[in-house]
Short mmCIF file of C-alpha atoms and ligand atoms in Angstrom, two decimals:
data_model
loop_
_atom_site.label_atom_id
_atom_site.label_comp_id
_atom_site.label_asym_id
_atom_site.label_seq_id
_atom_site.Cartn_x
_atom_site.Cartn_y
_atom_site.Cartn_z
CA ALA A 1 41.35 -9.81 -5.97
CA PRO A 2 43.04 -6.76 -7.60
CA GLN A 3 39.78 -5.77 -9.04
CA GLY A 4 38.56 -5.46 -5.39
CA LYS A 5 41.55 -3.65 -4.24
CA ASN A 6 41.39 -1.13 -6.92
CA THR A 7 38.11 0.17 -5.41
CA ASP A 8 38.93 0.29 -2.28
CA LEU A 9 41.96 3.10 -3.35
CA LEU A 10 39.38 4.47 -5.90
CA LEU A 11 36.93 4.81 -2.51
CA VAL A 12 39.59 6.10 -0.18
CA PHE A 13 40.85 8.61 -2.78
CA LEU A 14 37.01 9.41 -3.48
CA PHE A 15 35.79 10.08 -0.02
CA GLY A 16 39.51 11.98 0.97
CA CYS A 17 38.62 14.05 -2.14
CA LEU A 18 34.96 14.78 -1.05
CA SER A 19 35.32 15.54 2.68
CA CYS A 20 38.38 17.14 3.12
CA PRO A 21 37.07 20.82 0.98
CA ALA A 22 34.13 21.29 2.88
CA PRO A 23 34.44 22.48 6.13
CA ARG A 24 31.67 21.55 8.66
CA ILE A 25 30.36 22.99 11.73
CA ILE A 26 30.23 20.37 14.62
CA THR A 27 29.09 22.48 17.56
CA LEU A 28 25.94 24.13 16.05
CA LEU A 29 25.00 28.10 17.12
CA GLU A 30 22.30 28.30 20.20
CA THR A 31 20.12 31.22 21.10
CA MET A 32 21.76 32.52 24.47
CA ASP A 33 19.65 34.31 26.95
CA ILE A 34 22.43 36.48 28.86
CA LEU A 35 22.16 39.15 31.45
CA LEU A 36 22.67 42.73 31.27
CA GLY A 37 26.86 42.97 31.99
CA HIS A 38 27.49 39.68 31.10
CA ASN A 39 29.55 37.78 28.54
CA ALA A 40 28.58 36.16 25.98
CA THR A 41 30.42 33.31 24.42
CA PHE A 42 29.22 31.99 20.86
CA ILE A 43 31.23 28.72 19.96
CA CYS A 44 31.28 27.44 16.73
CA GLU A 45 33.18 24.52 15.99
CA VAL A 46 34.51 23.54 12.56
CA GLU A 47 35.75 20.20 10.58
CA SER A 48 37.70 21.45 7.72
CA ARG A 49 40.82 20.24 6.33
CA PRO A 50 42.83 22.75 4.84
CA PRO A 51 41.59 25.30 7.57
CA ALA A 52 38.72 27.00 7.55
CA ASP A 53 38.47 30.82 7.50
CA ILE A 54 36.02 31.79 10.34
CA THR A 55 34.06 34.95 9.83
CA TRP A 56 30.84 35.89 12.12
CA THR A 57 27.89 38.38 11.31
CA LYS A 58 25.25 40.15 13.04
CA ASN A 59 21.79 40.65 11.60
CA ASN A 60 23.88 39.90 8.58
CA GLN A 61 26.48 42.61 8.33
CA PRO A 62 29.73 41.53 9.01
CA ILE A 63 31.97 41.80 12.62
CA MET A 64 34.97 43.20 11.49
CA TYR A 65 37.90 41.26 13.26
CA TYR A 66 39.36 45.08 14.50
CA ASP A 67 35.70 45.91 16.23
CA PRO A 68 36.82 46.29 19.71
CA ARG A 69 33.08 45.38 20.44
CA TYR A 70 33.72 41.60 19.72
CA ARG A 71 36.96 39.25 20.75
CA THR A 72 38.06 35.82 18.85
CA ARG A 73 39.35 33.20 20.66
CA GLU A 74 40.16 29.48 18.74
CA GLN A 75 40.94 30.49 15.81
CA GLY A 76 37.42 32.05 15.39
CA GLN A 77 35.37 29.25 16.32
CA MET A 78 34.91 31.41 19.32
CA LEU A 79 32.78 35.25 19.30
CA ILE A 80 32.97 36.63 23.19
CA ILE A 81 30.66 39.64 23.66
CA PRO A 82 31.88 41.38 26.63
CA HIS A 83 29.37 43.01 29.41
CA VAL A 84 26.26 42.75 27.01
CA ARG A 85 24.29 45.39 26.49
CA GLU A 86 20.56 46.15 24.69
CA SER A 87 22.27 46.90 21.46
CA ASP A 88 23.80 43.06 21.42
CA ASN A 89 20.40 41.61 20.57
CA GLY A 90 20.46 40.18 17.53
CA GLU A 91 20.97 37.13 15.03
CA TYR A 92 24.64 35.88 14.92
CA CYS A 93 26.09 33.76 12.79
CA CYS A 94 29.29 32.09 11.62
CA ILE A 95 30.32 31.14 8.44
CA ALA A 96 33.23 28.92 7.37
CA ASN A 97 34.86 28.77 4.18
CA ASN A 98 38.23 26.78 3.03
CA GLY A 99 38.28 28.41 -0.49
CA ILE A 100 36.95 24.85 -1.61
CA GLY A 101 33.21 24.61 -1.96
CA GLU A 102 30.30 26.11 -0.62
CA GLY A 103 31.00 27.54 3.06
CA ALA A 104 29.35 26.78 5.88
CA LYS A 105 27.23 28.52 8.05
CA SER A 106 25.14 28.51 11.62
CA CYS A 107 23.31 31.32 13.13
CA GLY A 108 22.04 31.25 16.85
CA ALA A 109 20.40 34.35 19.01
CA LEU A 110 21.25 36.57 21.69
CA GLN A 111 19.02 37.85 23.83
CA LEU A 112 19.11 39.69 26.08
CA LYS A 113 17.46 38.85 29.95
CA MET A 114 17.19 42.19 31.76
CA LYS A 115 15.97 43.03 35.33
CA PRO A 116 13.37 45.73 34.72
CA GLN A 117 14.69 49.41 34.62
CA ILE A 118 12.79 52.25 34.61
CA LYS A 119 13.36 54.36 31.47
CA ARG A 120 10.95 57.54 32.00
CA HIS A 121 9.84 57.84 35.58
CA PRO A 122 6.45 59.79 35.92
CA SER A 123 6.64 63.83 37.15
CA ASN A 124 4.66 65.30 39.79
CA LEU A 125 1.24 67.40 38.77
CA THR A 126 -1.35 69.18 39.59
CA GLN A 127 -4.63 68.14 37.39
CA LEU A 128 -7.73 70.07 37.80
CA LEU A 129 -10.81 68.53 38.67
CA GLY A 130 -12.71 66.67 35.81
CA SER A 131 -9.40 66.51 34.06
CA LYS A 132 -7.68 63.69 32.27
CA ALA A 133 -4.27 62.84 34.40
CA VAL A 134 -2.05 60.80 32.58
CA LEU A 135 1.20 59.24 34.31
CA PRO A 136 4.19 57.59 32.19
CA CYS A 137 5.91 54.77 33.17
CA VAL A 138 8.52 53.49 30.40
CA THR A 139 10.03 50.24 31.59
CA LEU A 140 12.97 48.28 29.84
CA GLY A 141 13.63 44.47 30.80
CA ASN A 142 13.52 41.09 29.50
CA PRO A 143 11.19 39.48 30.05
CA ARG A 144 9.20 42.59 29.41
CA PRO A 145 7.70 43.85 32.54
CA ASP A 146 4.37 43.81 33.76
CA VAL A 147 3.41 47.52 35.36
CA THR A 148 1.35 48.04 38.46
CA TRP A 149 0.50 51.13 40.42
CA LEU A 150 0.69 51.96 43.89
CA LYS A 151 -1.28 55.41 45.53
CA ASP A 152 0.09 55.92 49.14
CA ASP A 153 1.68 52.60 49.13
CA GLU A 154 -1.61 50.91 48.05
CA MET A 155 -2.14 49.05 45.32
CA ILE A 156 -4.43 51.16 42.92
CA LYS A 157 -7.44 50.16 42.26
CA ILE A 158 -8.62 50.04 38.64
CA SER A 159 -11.93 50.78 37.25
CA ASP A 160 -13.77 53.07 34.46
CA ARG A 161 -12.11 55.74 35.63
CA VAL A 162 -8.80 54.43 36.13
CA THR A 163 -6.66 52.46 34.04
CA ILE A 164 -3.59 51.50 32.87
CA LEU A 165 -2.46 51.50 29.47
CA ASP A 166 -0.23 48.90 28.04
CA TYR A 167 3.67 49.99 28.29
CA GLY A 168 2.54 51.02 32.17
CA THR A 169 1.02 54.50 31.46
CA LEU A 170 -1.48 55.11 34.87
CA LYS A 171 -4.89 56.94 33.21
CA ILE A 172 -7.45 58.95 35.23
CA HIS A 173 -10.17 59.85 33.85
CA ASN A 174 -12.67 62.42 35.37
CA VAL A 175 -9.93 63.55 38.51
CA GLN A 176 -11.73 63.64 41.20
CA LYS A 177 -10.52 65.52 44.95
CA GLU A 178 -9.22 61.84 46.28
CA ASP A 179 -7.46 61.39 43.45
CA ALA A 180 -4.61 63.52 44.79
CA GLY A 181 -1.70 61.46 46.72
CA GLN A 182 1.63 60.08 46.06
CA TYR A 183 2.21 57.65 43.17
CA ARG A 184 4.81 54.91 41.64
CA CYS A 185 4.55 52.35 39.64
CA VAL A 186 6.24 48.76 40.08
CA ALA A 187 8.14 47.02 36.72
CA ARG A 188 7.99 43.10 37.99
CA ASN A 189 9.48 40.56 35.60
CA SER A 190 10.88 37.39 36.50
CA LEU A 191 14.44 38.33 37.44
CA GLY A 192 12.84 40.78 40.21
CA LEU A 193 11.42 44.47 40.74
CA THR A 194 12.19 48.19 40.49
CA PHE A 195 9.59 51.12 41.97
CA SER A 196 9.75 54.34 40.46
CA ARG A 197 10.20 57.80 41.92
CA PRO A 198 7.19 58.67 43.82
CA VAL A 199 5.58 62.10 42.73
CA THR A 200 2.78 63.96 44.40
CA MET A 201 -0.42 64.46 42.24
CA GLU A 202 -2.69 67.60 43.49
CA VAL A 203 -5.73 68.38 42.55
CA GLN A 204 -6.95 71.91 42.66
CA ALA A 205 -10.48 73.00 42.52
CA PRO A 206 -11.90 76.35 40.95
CA ALA A 207 -13.39 78.51 43.99
CA ARG A 208 -16.71 77.91 43.96
CA ILE A 209 -19.37 79.63 46.52
CA LEU A 210 -21.28 76.73 49.10
CA GLN A 211 -22.96 79.49 50.53
CA VAL A 212 -23.50 82.96 50.01
CA PRO A 213 -23.88 85.62 52.64
CA LYS A 214 -27.62 86.04 54.12
CA GLU A 215 -29.47 88.66 53.89
CA LYS A 216 -29.64 90.24 57.62
CA ARG A 217 -32.15 93.06 59.08
CA VAL A 218 -30.18 94.22 62.21
CA ALA A 219 -31.14 97.02 64.73
CA PHE A 220 -29.20 100.40 64.26
CA GLY A 221 -26.29 100.02 66.67
CA SER A 222 -26.04 96.23 66.62
CA GLN A 223 -23.18 93.77 65.59
CA VAL A 224 -23.48 91.63 62.69
CA THR A 225 -21.83 88.44 60.89
CA LEU A 226 -21.89 88.17 57.11
CA GLU A 227 -20.82 84.86 55.64
CA CYS A 228 -19.65 83.25 53.10
CA ASN A 229 -18.61 79.48 52.58
CA ALA A 230 -16.81 78.57 49.26
CA THR A 231 -14.32 76.11 48.40
CA GLY A 232 -11.76 75.70 46.12
CA ASN A 233 -8.08 74.49 45.82
CA PRO A 234 -5.63 76.44 46.37
CA VAL A 235 -7.60 78.06 48.94
CA PRO A 236 -9.39 81.13 47.79
CA THR A 237 -9.01 84.69 49.09
CA ILE A 238 -12.17 86.53 49.55
CA THR A 239 -12.70 90.25 49.61
CA TRP A 240 -15.70 92.24 50.62
CA LEU A 241 -17.34 94.87 49.53
CA GLU A 242 -18.87 98.03 50.81
CA ASN A 243 -20.59 99.70 48.65
CA GLY A 244 -18.69 99.09 45.99
CA ASN A 245 -16.04 99.37 47.90
CA THR A 246 -13.12 97.03 49.35
CA VAL A 247 -13.75 96.93 53.29
CA SER A 248 -10.40 97.00 55.39
CA THR A 249 -11.34 97.79 58.57
CA PRO A 250 -14.67 96.89 58.90
CA THR A 251 -16.86 99.45 60.50
CA PRO A 252 -17.53 99.47 64.11
CA ALA A 253 -21.06 97.70 63.01
CA LEU A 254 -20.23 95.41 61.00
CA SER A 255 -17.74 92.32 62.11
CA PHE A 256 -16.31 90.00 59.94
CA ASP A 257 -15.43 86.39 60.77
CA ARG A 258 -12.16 86.25 59.42
CA THR A 259 -11.73 82.50 59.69
CA LYS A 260 -15.07 81.79 57.37
CA ALA A 261 -14.39 84.19 55.44
CA LEU A 262 -10.68 82.68 54.19
CA ARG A 263 -12.84 79.96 52.83
CA CYS A 264 -14.89 81.93 50.09
CA SER A 265 -14.23 81.57 46.47
CA LEU A 266 -12.62 83.50 43.77
CA ALA A 267 -15.95 83.15 42.09
CA PRO A 268 -17.44 86.90 42.26
CA SER A 269 -21.00 87.14 44.57
CA ILE A 270 -22.89 89.76 45.10
CA CYS A 271 -25.15 90.01 48.21
CA SER A 272 -27.29 92.96 49.97
CA THR A 273 -27.92 92.81 52.91
CA ALA A 274 -29.72 95.27 55.71
CA GLY A 275 -28.38 98.88 55.38
CA SER A 276 -27.07 98.56 52.25
CA HIS A 277 -23.93 96.44 52.88
CA THR A 278 -22.75 94.39 50.15
CA ALA A 279 -20.51 91.09 49.86
CA GLN A 280 -18.59 89.99 46.68
CA GLN A 281 -15.91 87.61 46.55
CA ARG A 282 -12.55 88.00 44.39
CA ARG A 283 -9.00 86.85 44.15
C1 NAG B 301 34.02 39.03 31.41
O1 NAG B 301 34.78 38.87 31.09
C2 NAG B 301 35.89 39.66 31.32
C3 NAG B 301 37.31 39.42 30.74
O2 NAG B 301 37.07 39.90 28.88
C4 NAG B 301 36.16 39.06 32.67
O3 NAG B 301 37.27 39.55 33.43
C5 NAG B 301 35.07 38.82 33.15
O4 NAG B 301 34.84 39.01 34.99
C6 NAG B 301 33.62 38.14 32.48
N1 NAG B 301 32.64 38.84 33.50
C7 NAG B 301 31.68 37.69 33.61
C8 NAG B 301 30.46 38.75 34.05
O5 NAG B 301 31.88 36.31 33.46
C1 NAG B 302 6.76 66.38 43.68
O1 NAG B 302 6.40 66.68 44.84
C2 NAG B 302 7.46 66.12 46.02
C3 NAG B 302 6.22 66.95 46.85
O2 NAG B 302 5.46 67.44 46.71
C4 NAG B 302 9.13 67.07 46.82
O3 NAG B 302 8.98 66.76 47.43
C5 NAG B 302 9.18 66.56 45.41
O4 NAG B 302 10.66 67.47 45.27
C6 NAG B 302 8.80 67.02 43.80
N1 NAG B 302 9.56 66.31 42.84
C7 NAG B 302 9.66 66.77 42.08
C8 NAG B 302 10.91 66.24 40.63
O5 NAG B 302 9.66 68.07 41.57
C1 NAG B 303 -19.34 74.82 54.40
O1 NAG B 303 -20.22 74.57 53.57
C2 NAG B 303 -19.86 72.34 53.91
C3 NAG B 303 -20.70 71.92 52.79
O2 NAG B 303 -22.03 72.24 52.29
C4 NAG B 303 -19.92 71.92 55.06
O3 NAG B 303 -19.94 70.90 55.15
C5 NAG B 303 -19.40 73.55 56.39
O4 NAG B 303 -19.26 72.80 57.75
C6 NAG B 303 -19.69 74.69 55.55
N1 NAG B 303 -18.46 75.20 56.38
C7 NAG B 303 -19.10 76.51 56.96
C8 NAG B 303 -18.22 77.29 57.77
O5 NAG B 303 -19.98 76.95 57.04
#
C-alpha cells in the first residue's frame, strides 16, 4: 500500500537524520597499566557522519595538538604517549564532536607500573648511646613497594625499640652498642626489588670510668702500678696528674701501664695514693 511505503520512507528519513549527526564512540577508553619508559596508546574509535573532531583531555585539561609530549593518529582516534613517566599518571578522555548535537566522551586512566626505586637513600650516621636513630628510605614504585631493612646483611628484627615507619623509615629508640653496623633498605613490589646504598651507623658512648685507681701503700723506692679502667667511643685518652701537675715522664718510683691508661675515660676522677700521688683523667 502507498501509505506503507510513505511510512518506510519517513522511517528511513528519520533514522538517517537522527543517527547521522550524533558521533558515537565505539571503542571506549580503558584503564592502562604502563611500565615506566614504555609507550601508552589510548584508542577512541569514533563513528560519525560528518566526521567528528576528536579532542583529548588529561585530568580535565585540554591536550593541545601541538604539545610535543603527545602524538595522535587516525584523525585523532589514537593518542600516543611515548616513554611514559611518572607525571603522565592521570585520567585521559577523548571527546568527539561534529558540530551537531552533543559530543560523545569516553575516559580512561593511565597508571604507571614501576619497579621499586629508592628516591632518598639513608646516610651514614653517628649516634650517641641511648639516643634515637632515624634512617630514611623513600621509595617510588607502583604497586607501592614494601620496605624491609637489613643490618649486616641479615633481616632486621622488629621490636618495641626497632620499628619501620610508614614509607619505610627505620627508627631505633634508645640506641645500644650492638646497633652499630651496616644498614640498607630493600624495596620490593611485584615487579622487582632494589637495595639502597649501604650505610654505617656508629654508636658513640660518653667516656666512663669503670674502675678508679686503687689507693696503694708501697714501700719507699719500690715500683707501683696505678690502673684506671674506662670505656667510651671514641676510645678516650687520659692524663695522669701528680699533685695537680701533669705527669709526662713518670718518676722512677711510679710506672704507668699505658695500655690500660688508654682505656680511661674523659670524666675527671681523682684518686689519692700513698705518697700523695693523684690520678686524674682528662680528655
Ligand atoms: C615507543 O615508540 C617509539 C616510537 O615513537 C619506538 O621507537 C619505541 O620502540 C617504542 N617503545 C616501546 C617500548 O614500545
Ligand atoms: C659511609 O661510611 C662508610 C664506612 O664507614 C664509608 O666507606 C662510606 O664512604 C661512607 N659514605 C658516605 C656517603 O660518607
Ligand atoms: C675493665 O672493666 C671491664 C668491665 O668491668 C672488664 O671486662 C675488663 O676486663 C676491665 N679491663 C681491665 C684492663 O681491667
